[in-house]
Amino acid sequence: FEGKLMFDQAAPQNSKIDLRIDSAAVVCNDTWLKESDRKKVLDYTLQDMLAVKQYPEMRFVSTKITPKGDSKYAVEGTLTIRGNGRPVVLEASLAPGGMTIDGKAILKITSFGLKPPSAGFGLAG
């Protein structure tokens, strides 16, 4: 991935984030799957769901950053996956003394027009 962060400590609401993620860098960390099944899930994800040849990157661009106190922020923006941009809100925190950002969000892949593996695929739990 690569990104740009313009952080204004005096006025965090003026900060901006632009993050690009290589779609082919996706990994499957589901430890409940056998290694051979993880490979099947990953192959399906890269080739069918994300179509990485046609859509080589995912992108997040912030539109609003709201301080929540204690070095925590709500980061609103647009996440684009496979050409479908949707609004998302990330919870982010800034580590003291550095520019390390840790963030998380819960997303439904169907919101981006992506079809998850079906139960018939035999791997989804």
PDB file of C-alpha atoms in Angstrom:
ATOM      1  CA  PHE A   1       0.000   0.000   0.000  1.00  0.00           C
ATOM      2  CA  GLU A   2       0.983   3.620  -0.227  1.00  0.00           C
ATOM      3  CA  GLY A   3      -0.619   6.720   1.067  1.00  0.00           C
ATOM      4  CA  LYS A   4      -0.471  10.356   1.923  1.00  0.00           C
ATOM      5  CA  LEU A   5      -1.290  11.804   5.305  1.00  0.00           C
ATOM      6  CA  MET A   6      -1.486  15.523   5.847  1.00  0.00           C
ATOM      7  CA  PHE A   7      -2.001  15.934   9.578  1.00  0.00           C
ATOM      8  CA  ASP A   8      -2.684  19.301  11.171  1.00  0.00           C
ATOM      9  CA  GLN A   9      -2.225  18.782  14.906  1.00  0.00           C
ATOM     10  CA  ALA A  10      -3.630  22.220  15.722  1.00  0.00           C
ATOM     11  CA  ALA A  11      -6.722  21.612  13.579  1.00  0.00           C
ATOM     12  CA  PRO A  12      -7.168  17.848  12.965  1.00  0.00           C
ATOM     13  CA  GLN A  13     -10.380  18.500  11.047  1.00  0.00           C
ATOM     14  CA  ASN A  14      -8.200  20.011   8.294  1.00  0.00           C
ATOM     15  CA  SER A  15      -6.208  16.771   7.936  1.00  0.00           C
ATOM     16  CA  LYS A  16      -6.454  14.500   4.883  1.00  0.00           C
ATOM     17  CA  ILE A  17      -5.758  10.832   4.163  1.00  0.00           C
ATOM     18  CA  ASP A  18      -5.347   9.270   0.719  1.00  0.00           C
ATOM     19  CA  LEU A  19      -4.534   5.555   0.838  1.00  0.00           C
ATOM     20  CA  ARG A  20      -4.017   3.190  -2.110  1.00  0.00           C
ATOM     21  CA  ILE A  21      -3.956  -0.564  -1.539  1.00  0.00           C
ATOM     22  CA  ASP A  22      -2.702  -3.129  -4.050  1.00  0.00           C
ATOM     23  CA  SER A  23      -5.683  -5.459  -4.562  1.00  0.00           C
ATOM     24  CA  ALA A  24      -3.378  -8.403  -5.253  1.00  0.00           C
ATOM     25  CA  ALA A  25      -1.844  -7.994  -1.767  1.00  0.00           C
ATOM     26  CA  VAL A  26      -4.966  -9.374  -0.063  1.00  0.00           C
ATOM     27  CA  VAL A  27      -4.323 -12.371   2.181  1.00  0.00           C
ATOM     28  CA  CYS A  28      -6.544 -14.962   3.869  1.00  0.00           C
ATOM     29  CA  ASN A  29      -5.760 -15.380   7.564  1.00  0.00           C
ATOM     30  CA  ASP A  30      -8.676 -17.657   8.464  1.00  0.00           C
ATOM     31  CA  THR A  31      -6.918 -20.148  10.711  1.00  0.00           C
ATOM     32  CA  TRP A  32      -9.985 -22.394  10.864  1.00  0.00           C
ATOM     33  CA  LEU A  33      -9.414 -23.327   7.204  1.00  0.00           C
ATOM     34  CA  LYS A  34      -6.965 -25.928   5.998  1.00  0.00           C
ATOM     35  CA  GLU A  35      -4.082 -24.458   3.970  1.00  0.00           C
ATOM     36  CA  SER A  36      -5.472 -25.908   0.706  1.00  0.00           C
ATOM     37  CA  ASP A  37      -8.880 -24.348   1.431  1.00  0.00           C
ATOM     38  CA  ARG A  38      -7.299 -20.986   2.286  1.00  0.00           C
ATOM     39  CA  LYS A  39      -5.655 -21.049  -1.146  1.00  0.00           C
ATOM     40  CA  LYS A  40      -9.045 -21.713  -2.797  1.00  0.00           C
ATOM     41  CA  VAL A  41     -10.631 -18.815  -0.902  1.00  0.00           C
ATOM     42  CA  LEU A  42      -7.759 -16.510  -1.808  1.00  0.00           C
ATOM     43  CA  ASP A  43      -7.853 -17.516  -5.483  1.00  0.00           C
ATOM     44  CA  TYR A  44     -11.613 -16.866  -5.583  1.00  0.00           C
ATOM     45  CA  THR A  45     -11.153 -13.529  -3.818  1.00  0.00           C
ATOM     46  CA  LEU A  46      -8.434 -12.293  -6.146  1.00  0.00           C
ATOM     47  CA  GLN A  47      -9.819 -13.589  -9.446  1.00  0.00           C
ATOM     48  CA  ASP A  48     -13.583 -13.433  -9.037  1.00  0.00           C
ATOM     49  CA  MET A  49     -14.476 -11.074  -6.199  1.00  0.00           C
ATOM     50  CA  LEU A  50     -11.803  -8.389  -6.588  1.00  0.00           C
ATOM     51  CA  ALA A  51     -10.944  -9.029 -10.267  1.00  0.00           C
ATOM     52  CA  VAL A  52      -7.440  -7.711  -9.592  1.00  0.00           C
ATOM     53  CA  LYS A  53      -6.444  -7.659 -13.279  1.00  0.00           C
ATOM     54  CA  GLN A  54      -9.227  -5.156 -14.060  1.00  0.00           C
ATOM     55  CA  TYR A  55      -9.120  -3.364 -10.679  1.00  0.00           C
ATOM     56  CA  PRO A  56      -5.512  -3.423  -9.448  1.00  0.00           C
ATOM     57  CA  GLU A  57      -6.066  -1.111  -6.494  1.00  0.00           C
ATOM     58  CA  MET A  58      -8.479  -0.182  -3.739  1.00  0.00           C
ATOM     59  CA  ARG A  59      -8.502   3.393  -2.484  1.00  0.00           C
ATOM     60  CA  PHE A  60      -9.616   5.306   0.581  1.00  0.00           C
ATOM     61  CA  VAL A  61      -9.879   9.110   0.519  1.00  0.00           C
ATOM     62  CA  SER A  62     -10.964  10.936   3.656  1.00  0.00           C
ATOM     63  CA  THR A  63     -13.638  13.612   3.542  1.00  0.00           C
ATOM     64  CA  LYS A  64     -13.837  14.500   7.237  1.00  0.00           C
ATOM     65  CA  ILE A  65     -11.716  13.838  10.328  1.00  0.00           C
ATOM     66  CA  THR A  66     -13.273  14.379  13.732  1.00  0.00           C
ATOM     67  CA  PRO A  67     -11.215  14.301  16.957  1.00  0.00           C
ATOM     68  CA  LYS A  68     -12.709  11.981  19.599  1.00  0.00           C
ATOM     69  CA  GLY A  69     -10.168  12.738  22.357  1.00  0.00           C
ATOM     70  CA  ASP A  70      -7.213  10.748  23.664  1.00  0.00           C
ATOM     71  CA  SER A  71      -5.527  10.689  20.204  1.00  0.00           C
ATOM     72  CA  LYS A  72      -8.575   8.967  18.669  1.00  0.00           C
ATOM     73  CA  TYR A  73     -10.379  10.109  15.525  1.00  0.00           C
ATOM     74  CA  ALA A  74     -13.399   9.272  13.406  1.00  0.00           C
ATOM     75  CA  VAL A  75     -12.242   9.339   9.789  1.00  0.00           C
ATOM     76  CA  GLU A  76     -15.041   9.592   7.241  1.00  0.00           C
ATOM     77  CA  GLY A  77     -14.320   9.026   3.596  1.00  0.00           C
ATOM     78  CA  THR A  78     -14.900   7.029   0.446  1.00  0.00           C
ATOM     79  CA  LEU A  79     -13.558   3.516   0.048  1.00  0.00           C
ATOM     80  CA  THR A  80     -13.438   2.314  -3.540  1.00  0.00           C
ATOM     81  CA  ILE A  81     -13.260  -1.401  -4.242  1.00  0.00           C
ATOM     82  CA  ARG A  82     -13.617  -2.792  -7.772  1.00  0.00           C
ATOM     83  CA  GLY A  83     -14.688   0.626  -9.013  1.00  0.00           C
ATOM     84  CA  ASN A  84     -17.500   0.958  -6.454  1.00  0.00           C
ATOM     85  CA  GLY A  85     -17.026   3.858  -4.028  1.00  0.00           C
ATOM     86  CA  ARG A  86     -18.945   3.788  -0.765  1.00  0.00           C
ATOM     87  CA  PRO A  87     -18.865   6.019   2.312  1.00  0.00           C
ATOM     88  CA  VAL A  88     -17.184   4.461   5.347  1.00  0.00           C
ATOM     89  CA  VAL A  89     -16.151   5.612   8.800  1.00  0.00           C
ATOM     90  CA  LEU A  90     -12.861   4.399  10.247  1.00  0.00           C
ATOM     91  CA  GLU A  91     -11.885   4.496  13.885  1.00  0.00           C
ATOM     92  CA  ALA A  92      -8.275   5.666  14.007  1.00  0.00           C
ATOM     93  CA  SER A  93      -5.732   6.441  16.675  1.00  0.00           C
ATOM     94  CA  LEU A  94      -2.455   8.296  16.418  1.00  0.00           C
ATOM     95  CA  ALA A  95       0.479   6.953  18.429  1.00  0.00           C
ATOM     96  CA  PRO A  96       2.167   9.591  20.592  1.00  0.00           C
ATOM     97  CA  GLY A  97       5.580  10.743  19.414  1.00  0.00           C
ATOM     98  CA  GLY A  98       5.226   9.448  15.882  1.00  0.00           C
ATOM     99  CA  MET A  99       3.133   9.157  12.785  1.00  0.00           C
ATOM    100  CA  THR A 100       1.860   5.626  13.368  1.00  0.00           C
ATOM    101  CA  ILE A 101      -1.833   5.290  12.634  1.00  0.00           C
ATOM    102  CA  ASP A 102      -3.913   2.313  13.631  1.00  0.00           C
ATOM    103  CA  GLY A 103      -7.408   2.091  12.241  1.00  0.00           C
ATOM    104  CA  LYS A 104     -10.293  -0.289  11.810  1.00  0.00           C
ATOM    105  CA  ALA A 105     -13.716  -0.504  10.239  1.00  0.00           C
ATOM    106  CA  ILE A 106     -16.323  -3.209   9.744  1.00  0.00           C
ATOM    107  CA  LEU A 107     -17.542  -3.460   6.157  1.00  0.00           C
ATOM    108  CA  LYS A 108     -20.056  -5.574   4.290  1.00  0.00           C
ATOM    109  CA  ILE A 109     -18.462  -6.680   1.047  1.00  0.00           C
ATOM    110  CA  THR A 110     -21.898  -6.883  -0.549  1.00  0.00           C
ATOM    111  CA  SER A 111     -22.157  -3.089  -0.115  1.00  0.00           C
ATOM    112  CA  PHE A 112     -19.463  -2.826  -2.777  1.00  0.00           C
ATOM    113  CA  GLY A 113     -21.245  -5.131  -5.215  1.00  0.00           C
ATOM    114  CA  LEU A 114     -18.947  -8.038  -4.315  1.00  0.00           C
ATOM    115  CA  LYS A 115     -20.319 -11.554  -4.099  1.00  0.00           C
ATOM    116  CA  PRO A 116     -18.850 -13.572  -1.228  1.00  0.00           C
ATOM    117  CA  PRO A 117     -18.200 -17.283  -1.615  1.00  0.00           C
ATOM    118  CA  SER A 118     -21.457 -19.179  -1.260  1.00  0.00           C
ATOM    119  CA  ALA A 119     -22.051 -21.930   1.251  1.00  0.00           C
ATOM    120  CA  GLY A 120     -21.951 -24.256  -1.766  1.00  0.00           C
ATOM    121  CA  PHE A 121     -18.376 -23.172  -2.330  1.00  0.00           C
ATOM    122  CA  GLY A 122     -17.789 -25.388   0.677  1.00  0.00           C
ATOM    123  CA  LEU A 123     -15.477 -23.069   2.529  1.00  0.00           C
ATOM    124  CA  ALA A 124     -17.502 -20.239   3.996  1.00  0.00           C
ATOM    125  CA  GLY A 125     -18.484 -20.628   7.595  1.00  0.00           C
TER     126      GLY A 125
END
